[in-house]
Amino acid sequence: MRVAVFSTKPYDVEFLEEANKRHSHTLVYFEPHLTPETCKLGFGFEVVCAFVNDQLNRAILTSLAQHGVRLIALRCAGFNNVDLTAAEDLGITVTRIPSYSPHGVAEHAVALILTLNRKIHRAYNRVRDGNFSLKGLMGFELYGKTAGIVGTGKIGINMVGILRGFGMSVLAFDPCPNPECTSLGGRYVSLSELWALSDIISVHVPLTPETYHMINEQAVGQMKRGVMIINTSRGGIIDTAAVIRGLKSGRIGFLGLDVYEEEGDLFFEDLSEQIIQDDFFMRLLTFPNVVVTGHQAFFTDNALRNIAETTLQNISDYERHQLLPVNRVTRANVRNEK
Ligand code: NAI
């Protein structure tokens, strides 16, 4: 099939070309994000292959459908950027990669925790500057502390296993409890209990209307003083303004982010020569107890290989009318997952 690949980086080309040796689709790569301005690049293709910050709202999907696009092949797990109602109205099929690096994302979340609790980001700079003073670098041990995992799906469950390995007590919240969590020694509690009892809170939920700004003023107000919050899910889970107020008051002691509400204008690009206009984001970077990575939790060689292979397999399966239901995103699937 003819595929327009948006938001392409050199590593996408490398892994997609390798996987395409087994599929033989016609892949045409476009560097820009899919936006109202760039969507005409997809005209005339049967498939648009998109990533996390591509816009797939009703207007864009309508234009694409009018110009021959029948399949949106997401090369990510989250699908919050797709108007599924519009896609269904227009007869466009949407596929995704339901799982490609649950271990990698969980390991990155743990990397953020360990960076923050042992102040590695500060120590790294200090030592390079010939400053070996330990002042301000005192950390805390994970052993014996309580972690709260919100969302115990594929990534969350890996977090439960890893953090239990550190000797932490693990509390969990998920509307669909996962028996594996309990067998790993996690304990399901209400969300307000999780907020109140956890020393470290890590969120692993999809971005939906229910989870949008789940960590807001009210939630932060219920948390322990000095809590650590980790978000590797989607930026919209956190109300950034509320979290900045929490950091300023000391209620939040540590914040580790791999995602950010307005990351579409920032992440995946080299903006080092530019003036960043987002004042909320820049304020976050001023805190010594905040570490931000630019949506790299998924970014491992295993994951890129899986993403490329599954994306092209989804396209081949669609062509042969053999699409696996688990890889297809429909409103019904989303409802069943909740
Ligand atoms: P999953 O679908 O396996 O698990 C999500 C879990 O969240 C499910 O158990 C679901 O019941 C639960 N959930 C849904 N609504 C909830 C709510 N209101 N409160 C608590 N739990 C709720 O998804 P997976 O693979 O674990 O991924 C989680 C999220 O991580 C994805 O939706 C995606 O946004 C993000 N992600 C981020 C990556 C990165 O590079 N930073 C890479 C891959 C995924």
Short mmCIF file of C-alpha atoms and ligand atoms in Angstrom, two decimals:
data_model
loop_
_atom_site.label_atom_id
_atom_site.label_comp_id
_atom_site.label_asym_id
_atom_site.label_seq_id
_atom_site.Cartn_x
_atom_site.Cartn_y
_atom_site.Cartn_z
CA MET A 1 0.00 0.00 0.00
CA ARG A 2 1.07 3.62 -0.44
CA VAL A 3 1.88 5.05 2.97
CA ALA A 4 2.55 8.69 3.95
CA VAL A 5 4.71 8.59 7.06
CA PHE A 6 4.46 11.81 9.13
CA SER A 7 6.75 13.12 11.90
CA THR A 8 9.59 11.07 10.46
CA LYS A 9 13.01 11.05 12.11
CA PRO A 10 16.09 9.28 10.73
CA TYR A 11 15.65 6.44 13.24
CA ASP A 12 12.06 5.87 12.00
CA VAL A 13 13.34 5.54 8.42
CA GLU A 14 16.05 3.11 9.50
CA PHE A 15 13.72 0.75 11.38
CA LEU A 16 10.77 1.05 8.96
CA GLU A 17 12.98 0.36 5.93
CA GLU A 18 14.42 -2.73 7.62
CA ALA A 19 10.93 -4.03 8.54
CA ASN A 20 9.55 -3.16 5.10
CA LYS A 21 11.89 -5.73 3.50
CA ARG A 22 9.27 -8.24 4.73
CA HIS A 23 6.22 -6.20 3.61
CA SER A 24 7.09 -4.19 0.47
CA HIS A 25 4.77 -1.23 1.00
CA THR A 26 5.57 2.09 -0.66
CA LEU A 27 6.70 4.32 2.20
CA VAL A 28 7.04 8.07 1.59
CA TYR A 29 8.54 9.96 4.51
CA PHE A 30 7.56 13.46 5.64
CA GLU A 31 9.45 15.19 8.41
CA PRO A 32 6.72 17.60 9.60
CA HIS A 33 3.95 16.77 12.05
CA LEU A 34 0.52 16.19 10.59
CA THR A 35 -1.29 19.53 11.01
CA PRO A 36 -3.93 21.47 9.05
CA GLU A 37 -1.04 23.05 7.10
CA THR A 38 0.76 19.79 6.23
CA CYS A 39 -2.16 17.40 5.79
CA LYS A 40 -2.20 17.88 2.01
CA LEU A 41 1.07 15.92 1.92
CA GLY A 42 -1.09 12.86 2.72
CA PHE A 43 -3.47 13.40 -0.20
CA GLY A 44 -3.51 10.51 -2.66
CA PHE A 45 -2.12 7.97 -0.18
CA GLU A 46 -4.20 5.03 1.09
CA VAL A 47 -2.50 5.04 4.48
CA VAL A 48 -1.27 7.78 6.81
CA CYS A 49 1.24 6.61 9.40
CA ALA A 50 1.25 8.99 12.38
CA PHE A 51 2.91 9.46 15.77
CA VAL A 52 2.01 10.91 19.18
CA ASN A 53 1.91 14.62 18.33
CA ASP A 54 0.25 14.39 14.91
CA GLN A 55 -3.19 16.00 14.78
CA LEU A 56 -5.99 13.69 13.71
CA ASN A 57 -9.06 15.79 14.44
CA ARG A 58 -12.30 15.73 12.43
CA ALA A 59 -11.24 18.44 9.97
CA ILE A 60 -7.94 16.75 9.14
CA LEU A 61 -9.47 13.27 8.94
CA THR A 62 -12.20 14.62 6.63
CA SER A 63 -9.63 16.15 4.26
CA LEU A 64 -7.57 12.96 4.26
CA ALA A 65 -10.66 10.76 3.63
CA GLN A 66 -11.74 13.01 0.75
CA HIS A 67 -8.33 12.41 -0.83
CA GLY A 68 -8.21 8.64 -0.58
CA VAL A 69 -6.89 7.85 2.92
CA ARG A 70 -8.58 4.73 4.36
CA LEU A 71 -6.22 3.74 7.15
CA ILE A 72 -4.47 5.64 9.95
CA ALA A 73 -1.62 3.45 11.18
CA LEU A 74 -0.43 4.87 14.50
CA ARG A 75 3.11 3.92 15.44
CA CYS A 76 2.39 4.39 19.15
CA ALA A 77 0.16 2.95 21.90
CA GLY A 78 -1.78 6.11 22.90
CA PHE A 79 -4.53 7.31 20.56
CA ASN A 80 -5.74 10.42 22.41
CA ASN A 81 -4.81 12.54 19.36
CA VAL A 82 -7.36 10.76 17.12
CA ASP A 83 -11.04 11.73 16.87
CA LEU A 84 -12.34 8.14 16.78
CA THR A 85 -15.94 9.21 16.22
CA ALA A 86 -14.91 11.16 13.13
CA ALA A 87 -12.75 8.28 11.88
CA GLU A 88 -15.69 5.87 12.21
CA ASP A 89 -18.09 8.34 10.54
CA LEU A 90 -15.64 8.65 7.64
CA GLY A 91 -15.01 4.91 7.32
CA ILE A 92 -11.34 5.29 8.25
CA THR A 93 -9.75 2.38 10.12
CA VAL A 94 -7.32 3.25 12.93
CA THR A 95 -4.59 0.88 14.10
CA ARG A 96 -2.03 1.20 16.87
CA ILE A 97 0.74 -0.73 18.59
CA PRO A 98 -0.95 -1.93 21.78
CA SER A 99 2.34 -2.94 23.35
CA TYR A 100 5.89 -2.37 22.25
CA SER A 101 8.00 -1.42 25.21
CA PRO A 102 6.18 -1.86 28.51
CA HIS A 103 9.51 -2.81 30.12
CA GLY A 104 11.33 0.13 28.54
CA VAL A 105 8.75 2.71 29.66
CA ALA A 106 8.65 1.31 33.19
CA GLU A 107 12.46 1.28 33.34
CA HIS A 108 12.50 4.93 32.23
CA ALA A 109 9.99 5.85 34.94
CA VAL A 110 12.30 4.16 37.45
CA ALA A 111 15.27 6.05 35.96
CA LEU A 112 13.41 9.30 36.71
CA ILE A 113 12.71 8.14 40.27
CA LEU A 114 16.36 7.22 40.92
CA THR A 115 17.63 10.40 39.30
CA LEU A 116 15.42 12.46 41.58
CA ASN A 117 15.84 10.58 44.84
CA ARG A 118 19.66 10.50 44.56
CA LYS A 119 19.91 13.90 42.77
CA ILE A 120 21.99 12.40 39.97
CA HIS A 121 21.16 15.29 37.60
CA ARG A 122 22.74 17.75 40.02
CA ALA A 123 25.66 15.48 40.93
CA TYR A 124 26.51 14.94 37.26
CA ASN A 125 26.89 18.66 36.61
CA ARG A 126 28.66 19.30 39.89
CA VAL A 127 31.36 16.66 39.41
CA ARG A 128 32.03 17.82 35.84
CA ASP A 129 32.65 21.27 37.31
CA GLY A 130 35.20 19.89 39.77
CA ASN A 131 32.82 20.44 42.68
CA PHE A 132 32.79 17.37 44.91
CA SER A 133 30.79 18.86 47.76
CA LEU A 134 27.85 16.71 48.88
CA LYS A 135 25.90 19.68 50.24
CA GLY A 136 22.32 19.47 48.98
CA LEU A 137 22.75 15.99 47.52
CA MET A 138 21.30 13.98 50.41
CA GLY A 139 18.85 11.45 49.02
CA PHE A 140 16.35 8.98 50.42
CA GLU A 141 16.09 5.21 50.10
CA LEU A 142 13.26 3.54 48.24
CA TYR A 143 13.37 0.50 50.55
CA GLY A 144 10.43 0.60 52.93
CA LYS A 145 8.72 3.55 51.20
CA THR A 146 5.29 3.44 49.61
CA ALA A 147 4.71 3.77 45.88
CA GLY A 148 1.31 4.49 44.34
CA ILE A 149 0.80 3.17 40.81
CA VAL A 150 -2.16 4.64 38.95
CA GLY A 151 -3.08 2.33 36.08
CA THR A 152 -1.90 -1.29 36.29
CA GLY A 153 -1.96 -2.19 32.60
CA LYS A 154 1.09 -3.36 30.68
CA ILE A 155 3.44 -0.60 31.88
CA GLY A 156 1.99 -0.12 35.36
CA ILE A 157 2.32 -3.81 36.17
CA ASN A 158 6.02 -3.71 35.29
CA MET A 159 6.38 -0.79 37.68
CA VAL A 160 4.73 -2.82 40.44
CA GLY A 161 7.25 -5.66 39.89
CA ILE A 162 10.31 -3.38 39.75
CA LEU A 163 9.34 -1.30 42.79
CA ARG A 164 8.49 -4.40 44.83
CA GLY A 165 12.03 -5.51 43.97
CA PHE A 166 13.33 -2.36 45.70
CA GLY A 167 11.45 -3.44 48.84
CA MET A 168 8.73 -0.82 48.48
CA SER A 169 5.09 -1.24 49.53
CA VAL A 170 3.00 -0.76 46.42
CA LEU A 171 -0.51 0.66 46.37
CA ALA A 172 -2.46 0.65 43.13
CA PHE A 173 -5.56 2.15 41.61
CA ASP A 174 -7.24 0.98 38.42
CA PRO A 175 -10.96 0.69 37.59
CA CYS A 176 -10.08 -2.73 36.07
CA PRO A 177 -7.86 -4.40 38.69
CA ASN A 178 -5.17 -6.74 37.36
CA PRO A 179 -4.76 -9.98 39.39
CA GLU A 180 -1.01 -9.93 38.58
CA CYS A 181 -0.70 -6.77 40.66
CA THR A 182 -1.98 -8.53 43.76
CA SER A 183 0.20 -11.58 43.13
CA LEU A 184 3.25 -9.28 42.91
CA GLY A 185 2.35 -7.92 46.33
CA GLY A 186 0.56 -4.73 45.25
CA ARG A 187 -2.62 -3.66 47.07
CA TYR A 188 -5.54 -1.94 45.39
CA VAL A 189 -6.88 1.10 47.24
CA SER A 190 -9.14 4.03 46.36
CA LEU A 191 -7.57 6.90 44.45
CA SER A 192 -7.83 9.23 47.43
CA GLU A 193 -6.07 6.66 49.65
CA LEU A 194 -3.35 6.30 47.03
CA TRP A 195 -2.85 10.08 46.88
CA ALA A 196 -2.73 10.31 50.69
CA LEU A 197 -0.44 7.35 51.48
CA SER A 198 2.16 7.31 48.70
CA ASP A 199 5.70 8.69 48.91
CA ILE A 200 6.09 8.24 45.14
CA ILE A 201 3.20 8.36 42.66
CA SER A 202 3.63 7.14 39.09
CA VAL A 203 0.83 7.36 36.51
CA HIS A 204 0.41 4.81 33.70
CA VAL A 205 -3.06 5.54 32.31
CA PRO A 206 -4.24 6.53 28.85
CA LEU A 207 -5.29 10.14 28.34
CA THR A 208 -9.10 10.14 28.24
CA PRO A 209 -11.74 12.67 29.35
CA GLU A 210 -11.73 10.85 32.74
CA THR A 211 -7.96 11.00 33.22
CA TYR A 212 -7.43 14.54 31.82
CA HIS A 213 -5.93 16.66 34.66
CA MET A 214 -6.29 13.73 37.06
CA ILE A 215 -3.39 15.29 39.00
CA ASN A 216 -4.90 18.68 39.72
CA GLU A 217 -5.06 21.12 42.65
CA GLN A 218 -7.45 18.87 44.59
CA ALA A 219 -5.36 15.72 44.08
CA VAL A 220 -2.11 17.51 44.99
CA GLY A 221 -3.84 18.84 48.11
CA GLN A 222 -4.46 15.26 49.29
CA MET A 223 -0.85 14.11 48.78
CA LYS A 224 1.89 13.73 51.41
CA ARG A 225 4.13 16.73 51.83
CA GLY A 226 7.27 16.14 49.76
CA VAL A 227 5.67 13.53 47.46
CA MET A 228 7.43 12.51 44.25
CA ILE A 229 5.25 12.51 41.11
CA ILE A 230 6.32 10.70 37.94
CA ASN A 231 4.44 11.02 34.64
CA THR A 232 5.46 8.95 31.63
CA SER A 233 1.88 8.60 30.32
CA ARG A 234 0.58 11.70 28.58
CA GLY A 235 1.09 15.35 29.50
CA GLY A 236 -2.64 16.08 29.81
CA ILE A 237 -2.87 13.82 32.88
CA ILE A 238 -1.22 16.62 34.89
CA ASP A 239 -2.55 20.15 35.37
CA THR A 240 0.83 21.88 34.99
CA ALA A 241 -0.24 25.09 36.76
CA ALA A 242 -1.43 23.12 39.81
CA VAL A 243 1.81 21.14 39.92
CA ILE A 244 3.92 24.30 39.71
CA ARG A 245 1.97 25.68 42.69
CA GLY A 246 2.59 22.36 44.50
CA LEU A 247 6.33 22.61 43.80
CA LYS A 248 6.47 26.22 45.01
CA SER A 249 4.67 25.38 48.25
CA GLY A 250 6.83 22.28 48.88
CA ARG A 251 3.83 19.93 48.83
CA ILE A 252 5.45 18.28 45.80
CA GLY A 253 9.05 17.40 46.66
CA PHE A 254 10.09 15.90 43.30
CA LEU A 255 8.66 15.82 39.81
CA GLY A 256 9.80 13.58 36.96
CA LEU A 257 8.17 14.11 33.56
CA ASP A 258 8.66 12.40 30.24
CA VAL A 259 5.55 14.03 28.80
CA TYR A 260 4.12 17.54 28.95
CA GLU A 261 0.69 18.98 28.15
CA GLU A 262 1.95 21.26 25.38
CA GLU A 263 4.79 19.03 24.22
CA GLY A 264 3.57 19.09 20.60
CA ASP A 265 5.33 22.43 20.07
CA LEU A 266 8.56 21.31 21.75
CA PHE A 267 9.44 17.65 21.93
CA PHE A 268 11.35 15.67 19.31
CA GLU A 269 12.91 18.88 17.89
CA ASP A 270 16.24 20.64 18.49
CA LEU A 271 15.15 24.07 19.74
CA SER A 272 18.47 24.89 21.39
CA GLU A 273 18.99 27.97 19.20
CA GLN A 274 15.49 29.32 19.81
CA ILE A 275 13.68 31.22 22.54
CA ILE A 276 11.11 28.87 24.02
CA GLN A 277 7.86 30.76 24.45
CA ASP A 278 6.09 28.36 26.82
CA ASP A 279 6.41 30.05 30.23
CA PHE A 280 4.92 27.11 32.16
CA PHE A 281 7.47 24.73 30.68
CA MET A 282 10.37 27.11 31.31
CA ARG A 283 9.21 27.61 34.91
CA LEU A 284 9.29 23.83 35.41
CA LEU A 285 12.91 23.74 34.27
CA THR A 286 13.94 26.24 36.95
CA PHE A 287 13.20 23.86 39.85
CA PRO A 288 16.18 21.85 41.12
CA ASN A 289 13.84 18.99 42.05
CA VAL A 290 12.30 18.59 38.59
CA VAL A 291 13.67 16.36 35.83
CA VAL A 292 12.13 16.47 32.36
CA THR A 293 12.92 14.16 29.45
CA GLY A 294 11.41 14.76 26.02
CA HIS A 295 9.07 11.78 25.55
CA GLN A 296 11.90 9.26 25.32
CA ALA A 297 10.57 6.52 27.61
CA PHE A 298 9.64 4.39 24.59
CA PHE A 299 12.95 5.04 22.85
CA THR A 300 14.83 1.74 22.93
CA ASP A 301 16.11 -0.40 20.07
CA ASN A 302 13.68 -3.20 20.98
CA ALA A 303 10.76 -0.78 20.93
CA LEU A 304 11.67 0.82 17.60
CA ARG A 305 12.01 -2.63 16.02
CA ASN A 306 8.62 -3.70 17.43
CA ILE A 307 6.96 -0.43 16.41
CA ALA A 308 8.21 -0.68 12.82
CA GLU A 309 7.33 -4.36 12.48
CA THR A 310 3.84 -4.08 14.04
CA THR A 311 2.98 -0.89 12.13
CA LEU A 312 3.77 -2.55 8.80
CA GLN A 313 2.12 -5.82 9.86
CA ASN A 314 -1.04 -3.82 10.72
CA ILE A 315 -0.98 -2.28 7.23
CA SER A 316 -0.44 -5.70 5.59
CA ASP A 317 -3.20 -7.26 7.72
CA TYR A 318 -5.57 -4.41 6.81
CA GLU A 319 -4.82 -4.97 3.13
CA ARG A 320 -5.62 -8.70 3.51
CA HIS A 321 -8.71 -8.01 5.70
CA GLN A 322 -7.00 -9.85 8.58
CA LEU A 323 -6.53 -7.04 11.06
CA LEU A 324 -6.17 -8.27 14.65
CA PRO A 325 -8.93 -6.68 16.76
CA VAL A 326 -6.39 -5.92 19.52
CA ASN A 327 -4.42 -3.66 17.14
CA ARG A 328 -7.51 -1.82 15.90
CA VAL A 329 -8.73 1.27 17.78
CA THR A 330 -12.49 1.72 17.79
CA ARG A 331 -14.79 3.45 20.25
CA ALA A 332 -16.13 0.00 21.23
CA ASN A 333 -12.60 -1.30 21.97
CA VAL A 334 -11.89 1.74 24.09
CA ARG A 335 -15.11 1.23 26.09
CA ASN A 336 -14.29 -2.46 26.62
CA GLU A 337 -10.80 -1.62 27.87
CA LYS A 338 -12.17 0.57 30.65
P1 NAI B 1 -2.61 -0.24 29.09
O1 NAI B 1 -3.82 -0.01 28.26
O2 NAI B 1 -1.99 -1.60 29.11
O3 NAI B 1 -2.95 0.15 30.62
C1 NAI B 1 -3.63 1.31 30.97
C2 NAI B 1 -4.31 1.03 32.28
O4 NAI B 1 -4.91 2.24 32.73
C3 NAI B 1 -5.46 -0.01 32.16
O5 NAI B 1 -5.28 -1.04 33.11
C4 NAI B 1 -6.70 0.80 32.44
O6 NAI B 1 -7.73 0.05 33.11
C5 NAI B 1 -6.14 1.89 33.34
N1 NAI B 1 -7.00 3.06 33.45
C6 NAI B 1 -7.83 3.60 32.52
N2 NAI B 1 -8.47 4.65 33.06
C7 NAI B 1 -8.03 4.78 34.32
C8 NAI B 1 -8.31 5.68 35.38
N3 NAI B 1 -9.22 6.66 35.23
N4 NAI B 1 -7.68 5.52 36.57
C9 NAI B 1 -6.78 4.51 36.74
N5 NAI B 1 -6.47 3.63 35.77
C10 NAI B 1 -7.09 3.76 34.58
O7 NAI B 1 -1.58 0.87 28.65
P2 NAI B 1 0.01 0.85 28.84
O8 NAI B 1 0.63 0.13 27.70
O9 NAI B 1 0.34 0.44 30.21
O10 NAI B 1 0.34 2.41 28.63
C11 NAI B 1 -0.15 3.40 29.51
C12 NAI B 1 0.05 4.75 28.85
O11 NAI B 1 1.45 5.03 28.76
C13 NAI B 1 -0.43 4.82 27.38
O12 NAI B 1 -1.81 5.10 27.30
C14 NAI B 1 0.41 5.93 26.81
O13 NAI B 1 -0.30 7.14 26.94
C15 NAI B 1 1.64 5.96 27.71
N6 NAI B 1 2.86 5.60 26.99
C16 NAI B 1 3.92 6.47 27.04
C17 NAI B 1 5.09 6.18 26.40
C18 NAI B 1 6.26 7.10 26.47
O14 NAI B 1 7.20 6.97 25.67
N7 NAI B 1 6.31 8.04 27.41
C19 NAI B 1 5.23 4.95 25.58
C20 NAI B 1 4.08 4.07 25.64
C21 NAI B 1 2.94 4.41 26.31
#
